PDB file of C-alpha atoms in Angstrom:
ATOM      1  CA  MET B   1      -0.188   0.263   0.436  1.00 50.00           C
ATOM      2  CA  LYS B   2       2.980   2.219   0.553  1.00 52.00           C
ATOM      3  CA  SER B   3       4.783   1.646  -2.963  1.00 50.00           C
ATOM      4  CA  TRP B   4       1.003   2.554  -4.333  1.00 42.00           C
ATOM      5  CA  PHE B   5       0.810   5.815  -2.467  1.00 43.00           C
ATOM      6  CA  ILE B   6       4.475   6.897  -3.169  1.00 46.00           C
ATOM      7  CA  LEU B   7       4.141   5.993  -7.040  1.00 42.00           C
ATOM      8  CA  MET B   8       0.638   8.031  -6.447  1.00 45.00           C
ATOM      9  CA  LEU B   9       2.365  10.935  -5.808  1.00 42.00           C
ATOM     10  CA  ALA B  10       5.522  10.984  -8.323  1.00 46.00           C
ATOM     11  CA  ALA B  11       2.308  10.892 -11.024  1.00 45.00           C
ATOM     12  CA  VAL B  12       1.000  14.286  -9.170  1.00 41.00           C
ATOM     13  CA  THR B  13       3.770  15.439  -9.054  1.00 45.00           C
ATOM     14  CA  CYS B  14       5.479  14.729 -12.985  1.00 44.00           C
ATOM     15  CA  PHE B  15       2.194  16.187 -14.325  1.00 41.00           C
ATOM     16  CA  SER B  16       1.842  19.064 -11.419  1.00 43.00           C
ATOM     17  CA  CYS B  17       5.475  20.388 -13.156  1.00 45.00           C
ATOM     18  CA  GLY B  18       5.877  22.490 -15.532  1.00 46.00           C
ATOM     19  CA  GLU B  19       3.666  25.709 -16.377  1.00 43.00           C
ATOM     20  CA  THR B  20       2.061  27.518 -13.842  1.00 43.00           C
ATOM     21  CA  PRO B  21      -1.784  28.081 -15.813  1.00 43.00           C
ATOM     22  CA  GLN B  22      -1.795  32.097 -16.258  1.00 44.00           C
ATOM     23  CA  LYS B  23      -5.452  33.868 -16.216  1.00 43.00           C
ATOM     24  CA  LYS B  24      -6.417  34.736 -19.335  1.00 42.00           C
ATOM     25  CA  GLU B  25      -8.553  38.141 -20.577  1.00 43.00           C
ATOM     26  CA  SER B  26     -11.089  37.720 -22.921  1.00 42.00           C
ATOM     27  CA  LEU B  27     -11.162  40.687 -26.108  1.00 40.00           C
ATOM     28  CA  LYS B  28     -13.628  42.252 -27.623  1.00 42.00           C
ATOM     29  CA  ILE B  29     -13.461  43.386 -30.388  1.00 41.00           C
ATOM     30  CA  GLY B  30     -12.781  46.871 -31.306  1.00 39.00           C
ATOM     31  CA  GLY B  31     -11.558  47.237 -26.996  1.00 39.00           C
ATOM     32  CA  THR B  32      -9.014  46.180 -25.041  1.00 37.00           C
ATOM     33  CA  SER B  33     -10.931  44.644 -22.334  1.00 36.00           C
ATOM     34  CA  ALA B  34     -14.828  42.733 -21.450  1.00 35.00           C
ATOM     35  CA  LYS B  35     -14.580  43.948 -18.694  1.00 37.00           C
ATOM     36  CA  GLU B  36     -16.491  47.287 -18.706  1.00 44.00           C
ATOM     37  CA  VAL B  37     -15.219  49.405 -16.989  1.00 44.00           C
ATOM     38  CA  THR B  38     -18.275  51.509 -14.251  1.00 48.00           C
ATOM     39  CA  GLN B  39     -17.104  55.171 -12.782  1.00 55.00           C
ATOM     40  CA  SER B  40     -17.498  54.940  -9.450  1.00 69.00           C
ATOM     41  CA  ASN B  41     -20.069  57.346  -9.393  1.00 88.00           C
ATOM     42  CA  THR B  42     -22.441  56.251 -12.093  1.00 94.00           C
ATOM     43  CA  THR B  43     -26.108  55.224 -10.233  1.00 96.00           C
ATOM     44  CA  VAL B  44     -26.663  51.675 -12.401  1.00 97.00           C
ATOM     45  CA  LEU B  45     -30.541  51.270 -12.657  1.00 98.00           C
ATOM     46  CA  ALA B  46     -33.118  48.451 -13.805  1.00 98.00           C
ATOM     47  CA  LEU B  47     -36.280  48.487 -14.508  1.00 98.00           C
ATOM     48  CA  SER B  48     -38.926  45.424 -15.995  1.00 98.00           C
ATOM     49  CA  GLY B  49     -42.173  45.819 -17.898  1.00 98.00           C
ATOM     50  CA  ASN B  50     -44.803  42.815 -18.232  1.00 98.00           C
ATOM     51  CA  ASP B  51     -47.557  41.686 -20.257  1.00 98.00           C
ATOM     52  CA  ALA B  52     -49.733  43.481 -18.135  1.00 98.00           C
ATOM     53  CA  MET B  53     -48.716  46.542 -18.162  1.00 98.00           C
ATOM     54  CA  GLN B  54     -46.589  46.847 -15.870  1.00 98.00           C
ATOM     55  CA  PHE B  55     -42.632  48.293 -14.712  1.00 98.00           C
ATOM     56  CA  ASP B  56     -42.022  46.705 -11.039  1.00 98.00           C
ATOM     57  CA  LYS B  57     -40.733  50.214 -10.253  1.00 98.00           C
ATOM     58  CA  LYS B  58     -43.049  53.242  -9.961  1.00 98.00           C
ATOM     59  CA  THR B  59     -39.757  54.940  -8.494  1.00 98.00           C
ATOM     60  CA  LEU B  60     -35.992  55.417  -9.779  1.00 98.00           C
ATOM     61  CA  GLU B  61     -33.705  58.046  -7.943  1.00 98.00           C
ATOM     62  CA  ALA B  62     -29.986  59.476  -9.055  1.00 97.00           C
ATOM     63  CA  THR B  63     -27.633  62.386  -8.148  1.00 97.00           C
ATOM     64  CA  ALA B  64     -28.191  65.648 -10.800  1.00 97.00           C
ATOM     65  CA  GLY B  65     -25.582  64.902 -13.113  1.00 95.00           C
ATOM     66  CA  GLN B  66     -23.729  61.804 -12.529  1.00 97.00           C
ATOM     67  CA  PRO B  67     -23.734  59.034 -14.907  1.00 98.00           C
ATOM     68  CA  ILE B  68     -27.069  56.513 -14.857  1.00 98.00           C
ATOM     69  CA  LYS B  69     -26.733  53.119 -16.434  1.00 98.00           C
ATOM     70  CA  LEU B  70     -30.464  51.547 -17.059  1.00 98.00           C
ATOM     71  CA  THR B  71     -31.056  47.921 -18.543  1.00 98.00           C
ATOM     72  CA  PHE B  72     -34.350  48.287 -19.027  1.00 98.00           C
ATOM     73  CA  ARG B  73     -36.365  44.461 -19.442  1.00 98.00           C
ATOM     74  CA  HIS B  74     -39.346  43.178 -21.299  1.00 98.00           C
ATOM     75  CA  VAL B  75     -39.984  39.579 -18.932  1.00 98.00           C
ATOM     76  CA  GLY B  76     -42.983  39.582 -20.154  1.00 98.00           C
ATOM     77  CA  LYS B  77     -43.982  36.510 -23.211  1.00 97.00           C
ATOM     78  CA  MET B  78     -45.354  38.682 -25.951  1.00 98.00           C
ATOM     79  CA  GLU B  79     -43.875  40.516 -28.988  1.00 97.00           C
ATOM     80  CA  LYS B  80     -43.348  43.590 -29.682  1.00 96.00           C
ATOM     81  CA  ARG B  81     -45.453  44.315 -31.825  1.00 95.00           C
ATOM     82  CA  ILE B  82     -48.352  43.582 -29.897  1.00 96.00           C
ATOM     83  CA  MET B  83     -47.527  44.031 -26.446  1.00 97.00           C
ATOM     84  CA  GLY B  84     -43.919  46.384 -26.617  1.00 98.00           C
ATOM     85  CA  HIS B  85     -42.208  48.198 -23.964  1.00 98.00           C
ATOM     86  CA  ASN B  86     -40.131  50.773 -24.072  1.00 98.00           C
ATOM     87  CA  PHE B  87     -38.657  53.455 -21.756  1.00 98.00           C
ATOM     88  CA  VAL B  88     -39.038  56.652 -22.208  1.00 98.00           C
ATOM     89  CA  LEU B  89     -37.929  59.645 -19.958  1.00 98.00           C
ATOM     90  CA  LEU B  90     -39.170  63.317 -20.154  1.00 98.00           C
ATOM     91  CA  LYS B  91     -38.423  65.886 -19.739  1.00 98.00           C
ATOM     92  CA  GLU B  92     -40.595  67.725 -16.875  1.00 96.00           C
ATOM     93  CA  GLY B  93     -43.305  69.623 -17.285  1.00 95.00           C
ATOM     94  CA  THR B  94     -43.702  67.378 -20.239  1.00 98.00           C
ATOM     95  CA  ASN B  95     -48.323  66.599 -20.653  1.00 98.00           C
ATOM     96  CA  ILE B  96     -48.406  62.909 -20.525  1.00 98.00           C
ATOM     97  CA  VAL B  97     -51.133  62.728 -22.110  1.00 98.00           C
ATOM     98  CA  ALA B  98     -50.281  64.799 -24.976  1.00 98.00           C
ATOM     99  CA  PHE B  99     -46.757  63.354 -25.348  1.00 98.00           C
ATOM    100  CA  ALA B 100     -48.621  59.690 -25.758  1.00 98.00           C
ATOM    101  CA  ASN B 101     -51.071  61.000 -28.481  1.00 98.00           C
ATOM    102  CA  GLN B 102     -48.428  62.354 -29.976  1.00 98.00           C
ATOM    103  CA  ALA B 103     -45.831  58.870 -29.855  1.00 98.00           C
ATOM    104  CA  ALA B 104     -49.438  56.728 -31.315  1.00 97.00           C
ATOM    105  CA  ALA B 105     -49.289  59.552 -34.162  1.00 97.00           C
ATOM    106  CA  ALA B 106     -45.694  58.597 -34.502  1.00 97.00           C
ATOM    107  CA  GLY B 107     -46.723  55.393 -34.609  1.00 95.00           C
ATOM    108  CA  ALA B 108     -43.493  52.692 -35.099  1.00 95.00           C
ATOM    109  CA  PRO B 109     -41.779  53.621 -38.008  1.00 95.00           C
ATOM    110  CA  THR B 110     -40.313  56.433 -35.139  1.00 95.00           C
ATOM    111  CA  ASP B 111     -40.468  53.838 -32.572  1.00 93.00           C
ATOM    112  CA  TRP B 112     -43.033  55.298 -31.168  1.00 97.00           C
ATOM    113  CA  ILE B 113     -40.795  58.661 -30.310  1.00 98.00           C
ATOM    114  CA  PRO B 114     -43.123  62.024 -31.886  1.00 98.00           C
ATOM    115  CA  ASN B 115     -41.266  64.962 -33.204  1.00 97.00           C
ATOM    116  CA  GLU B 116     -37.716  62.842 -33.471  1.00 96.00           C
ATOM    117  CA  GLY B 117     -37.728  63.397 -29.353  1.00 97.00           C
ATOM    118  CA  ALA B 118     -38.173  66.972 -28.372  1.00 97.00           C
ATOM    119  CA  GLU B 119     -39.866  65.922 -25.232  1.00 98.00           C
ATOM    120  CA  VAL B 120     -37.807  63.168 -24.293  1.00 98.00           C
ATOM    121  CA  ILE B 121     -33.870  63.739 -22.113  1.00 98.00           C
ATOM    122  CA  THR B 122     -33.862  59.540 -23.397  1.00 98.00           C
ATOM    123  CA  HIS B 123     -35.086  55.849 -24.559  1.00 98.00           C
ATOM    124  CA  THR B 124     -35.239  52.342 -25.089  1.00 98.00           C
ATOM    125  CA  LYS B 125     -35.627  51.241 -27.811  1.00 97.00           C
ATOM    126  CA  MET B 126     -39.234  49.371 -28.622  1.00 98.00           C
ATOM    127  CA  LEU B 127     -38.599  45.654 -27.179  1.00 98.00           C
ATOM    128  CA  GLY B 128     -40.907  42.454 -26.573  1.00 98.00           C
ATOM    129  CA  GLY B 129     -40.917  39.912 -23.907  1.00 98.00           C
ATOM    130  CA  GLY B 130     -37.231  38.513 -23.640  1.00 98.00           C
ATOM    131  CA  GLN B 131     -35.106  41.283 -25.160  1.00 98.00           C
ATOM    132  CA  SER B 132     -33.312  44.110 -22.391  1.00 98.00           C
ATOM    133  CA  ASP B 133     -31.957  47.002 -24.020  1.00 98.00           C
ATOM    134  CA  MET B 134     -29.067  49.443 -21.031  1.00 98.00           C
ATOM    135  CA  ILE B 135     -28.575  53.187 -22.347  1.00 98.00           C
ATOM    136  CA  THR B 136     -26.187  55.439 -20.435  1.00 98.00           C
ATOM    137  CA  PHE B 137     -26.910  59.325 -19.783  1.00 98.00           C
ATOM    138  CA  ASP B 138     -26.798  61.548 -17.303  1.00 98.00           C
ATOM    139  CA  ALA B 139     -29.013  62.177 -14.789  1.00 98.00           C
ATOM    140  CA  PRO B 140     -30.709  65.607 -15.755  1.00 98.00           C
ATOM    141  CA  GLU B 141     -30.875  68.588 -13.791  1.00 97.00           C
ATOM    142  CA  PRO B 142     -32.526  68.292  -9.755  1.00 98.00           C
ATOM    143  CA  GLY B 143     -36.464  67.870 -10.834  1.00 97.00           C
ATOM    144  CA  VAL B 144     -38.737  65.098 -10.611  1.00 98.00           C
ATOM    145  CA  TYR B 145     -38.982  63.456 -14.469  1.00 98.00           C
ATOM    146  CA  ASP B 146     -41.838  61.555 -16.042  1.00 98.00           C
ATOM    147  CA  PHE B 147     -40.649  58.127 -17.245  1.00 98.00           C
ATOM    148  CA  ILE B 148     -43.649  56.680 -19.521  1.00 98.00           C
ATOM    149  CA  CYS B 149     -43.593  53.626 -22.104  1.00 98.00           C
ATOM    150  CA  SER B 150     -44.651  55.523 -25.202  1.00 98.00           C
ATOM    151  CA  PHE B 151     -46.344  51.703 -27.290  1.00 98.00           C
ATOM    152  CA  PRO B 152     -49.560  53.014 -28.035  1.00 98.00           C
ATOM    153  CA  GLY B 153     -52.552  52.585 -24.747  1.00 97.00           C
ATOM    154  CA  HIS B 154     -49.781  51.930 -22.006  1.00 98.00           C
ATOM    155  CA  SER B 155     -48.142  55.059 -20.695  1.00 98.00           C
ATOM    156  CA  SER B 156     -52.274  55.429 -18.338  1.00 96.00           C
ATOM    157  CA  MET B 157     -50.239  51.848 -17.056  1.00 97.00           C
ATOM    158  CA  MET B 158     -46.883  51.996 -17.383  1.00 98.00           C
ATOM    159  CA  ARG B 159     -45.485  55.242 -15.963  1.00 98.00           C
ATOM    160  CA  GLY B 160     -42.967  56.476 -12.826  1.00 98.00           C
ATOM    161  CA  GLN B 161     -40.681  59.487 -12.553  1.00 98.00           C
ATOM    162  CA  LEU B 162     -37.380  59.242 -12.222  1.00 98.00           C
ATOM    163  CA  ILE B 163     -36.214  61.138  -8.601  1.00 98.00           C
ATOM    164  CA  VAL B 164     -32.770  63.499  -8.989  1.00 98.00           C
ATOM    165  CA  ARG B 165     -31.788  64.341  -6.400  1.00 97.00           C
ATOM    166  CA  GLU B 166     -29.267  67.339  -5.635  1.00 96.00           C
ATOM    167  CA  ALA B 167     -26.302  66.116  -5.933  1.00 88.00           C
ATOM    168  CA  ALA B 168     -23.642  66.908  -2.252  1.00 81.00           C
ATOM    169  CA  GLN B 169     -21.470  69.642  -1.333  1.00 70.00           C
TER     170      GLN B 169
END
């Protein structure tokens, strides 16, 4: 039994000799690293919409001037043409009903964003069930900003507010 143990120890030693495996870093085309660089002051937000025309959150919070990375997911199963969802952050004072009516008139070719986005701070693309989109933008000035889904008929139920607080001095 002792000779068997020595034989196993010798085999392990032989196979473990040599070069130590090094951690390989994956590369992406057009970049130097697949690791995502996020600034320490970036606000990371997540929001989802479902087939029952509901956002999972009614309020989001951020600090004025700081970068925001928002990931929006359509967690339902229905197709974009039937139950599409997006995240549209409106400029302060925008009339949601008037905007929604204009969005419905603008139609799918504009991704339901009217007037070339004149009343929009930022938005995701329109998503179907199981899809997601990520946008990065700087938080606007302190205030309360409405966000909606601009798919026809959705803004009455799919709405919330981004509360932007003043940066600490």
